[in-house]
Amino acid sequence: MSTQFEVRLTEQLATWTSERLLRTKRITEPIGPGQCRIDGRTFWDFSTNDYHGFSRHPEVIRAVCEQIPTLGIGSRASVLISGWSPAHEKLVRTLSEFELVDDVALFPSGYAACMGTVACLSRKEDVILCDRDLHACLVDGIRISGAKMRVYRRHNLATLERELKKSAGNTGLRWIVTESAFGMEGSVAPLPELVALAEQYDAFLICDEAHATGVYGPAGQGYLRELLEAGQLTHEQIRERIPVRLGTLSKGLGSQGGFVAGSTNLIRVLWNSARSLMFSTGLSVPACVAATAAVKLLTEQPERIHELRSRARSFRSQLIEQGFAVPGKEDSPIVPILLEDPDRTLHWGAELQAAGYLTGMIRPPTVPQGTSRLRISINSAVPQEAIDQLLHQLICLGRKDAA
Ligand SMILES: Cc1ncc(COP(=O)(O)O)c(C=O)c1O
């Protein structure tokens, strides 16, 4: 006889299945620049966040293989105990220079970095104003903190300003939490405007650059660096109003892990209070070495950034010319095609898969109800012909869908 718990599990799975929201696992084997194999079939892979193919880059693999015999694999303990190796220290020095900050804290994942940092820096008496499209790890951190949470839409900053005014008499700090480049939208935050509001109302920004590293800035340092170089933000504004910068090693750098970049004091506080750093084994040694090698590649070959963004710009503009609804920044490698309905999204994804192209089929709870989408991630490691062929397939699918 089924236990009450088994009945609950079965019912939940049946609900997700009927709503076309059930996720299942499949083995995806990466086999070369921008390609993967599933069940013996080869696909061009437009579904990952590995924007430059660094997860399999020969230089990265060579660096890791050289270090493993001496430094090993696991870091064996929390970084607070004995889990901090020369590979960790080297990565921190590399990232600090790359990000132009005093220091960096490393976390076992980007999720742990975002969740743990937001949770430990904000307090119950604080007010946190967050973008409506914030990633789950930031939302979870806010919930854990117990601070008051208010939501705004970045396209309409009047709500944000209203909330800032309303919280004027608050005893705690006021935070604005945003991603710089939104992972499911391909759009960017209006950071100069957010900083201006923070200056006016004495608030501070926590900015997650997860999808901006490897994409924006002259050598992929992130969107804040891009705005700095363009004269839209100053060093002082970034240091004073965006004191907490979150990042991941798992996307544009092709490795694994998360980081926080900021002042020496910020990093010392995180080492002493971020529970996802303190009570988890340190980042693995190969992940540190791989991320260090990826940053070196970006710094030595900044033309990769230009290549990625010009490919993305051309792909997006051709889709728009063909009448597709494609939100986001014109040169973001994240290209969402809004299909609204989960069923339709799965259908388009399956058709593309049948033609040999893997894309992300994004449905709730990853995105809000009614905004299911295909998420195509442009890559600098895929041959241009594969991108052109994908475009052709999409145009054919669009015509079929409209008929
Ligand atoms: C905006 C954002 N922040 C943080 C994360 C978490 O990073 P990681 O995958 O390294 O855990 C993600 C992952 O999807 C993300 O999109």
PDB file of C-alpha atoms and ligand atoms in Angstrom, residues 109-111 114 135 137 179 208 210-211 248 250-251 257, ligand 1:
ATOM      1  CA  SER A 109      28.614  27.760  -6.647  1.00  0.00           C
ATOM      2  CA  GLY A 110      27.158  30.994  -7.962  1.00  0.00           C
ATOM      3  CA  TYR A 111      23.941  30.047  -6.210  1.00  0.00           C
ATOM      4  CA  CYS A 114      24.330  34.987  -4.201  1.00  0.00           C
ATOM      5  CA  HIS A 135      17.259  34.856 -10.143  1.00  0.00           C
ATOM      6  CA  CYS A 137      19.273  32.409  -5.570  1.00  0.00           C
ATOM      7  CA  GLU A 179      21.408  41.384 -12.050  1.00  0.00           C
ATOM      8  CA  ASP A 208      24.913  40.031  -9.848  1.00  0.00           C
ATOM      9  CA  ALA A 210      26.601  36.142 -13.529  1.00  0.00           C
ATOM     10  CA  HIS A 211      25.698  36.543 -17.214  1.00  0.00           C
ATOM     11  CA  THR A 248      29.892  33.000 -11.126  1.00  0.00           C
ATOM     12  CA  SER A 250      30.236  28.555 -14.107  1.00  0.00           C
ATOM     13  CA  LYS A 251      29.009  30.479 -17.137  1.00  0.00           C
ATOM     14  CA  GLY A 257      31.790  28.060  -8.487  1.00  0.00           C
TER      15      GLY A 257
HETATM   16  C1  LIG B   1      21.715  35.537 -12.448  1.00  0.00           C
HETATM   17  C2  LIG B   1      22.271  34.265 -11.873  1.00  0.00           C
HETATM   18  N1  LIG B   1      22.910  34.312 -10.695  1.00  0.00           N
HETATM   19  C3  LIG B   1      23.422  33.216 -10.137  1.00  0.00           C
HETATM   20  C4  LIG B   1      23.297  31.974 -10.739  1.00  0.00           C
HETATM   21  C5  LIG B   1      23.852  30.758 -10.072  1.00  0.00           C
HETATM   22  O1  LIG B   1      25.118  30.460 -10.584  1.00  0.00           O
HETATM   23  P1  LIG B   1      25.674  28.975 -10.581  1.00  0.00           P
HETATM   24  O2  LIG B   1      25.080  28.298 -11.761  1.00  0.00           O
HETATM   25  O3  LIG B   1      27.148  29.149 -10.684  1.00  0.00           O
HETATM   26  O4  LIG B   1      25.255  28.333  -9.309  1.00  0.00           O
HETATM   27  C6  LIG B   1      22.653  31.875 -11.967  1.00  0.00           C
HETATM   28  C7  LIG B   1      22.529  30.565 -12.625  1.00  0.00           C
HETATM   29  O5  LIG B   1      21.726  30.300 -13.447  1.00  0.00           O
HETATM   30  C8  LIG B   1      22.129  33.047 -12.560  1.00  0.00           C
HETATM   31  O6  LIG B   1      21.497  33.016 -13.732  1.00  0.00           O
END
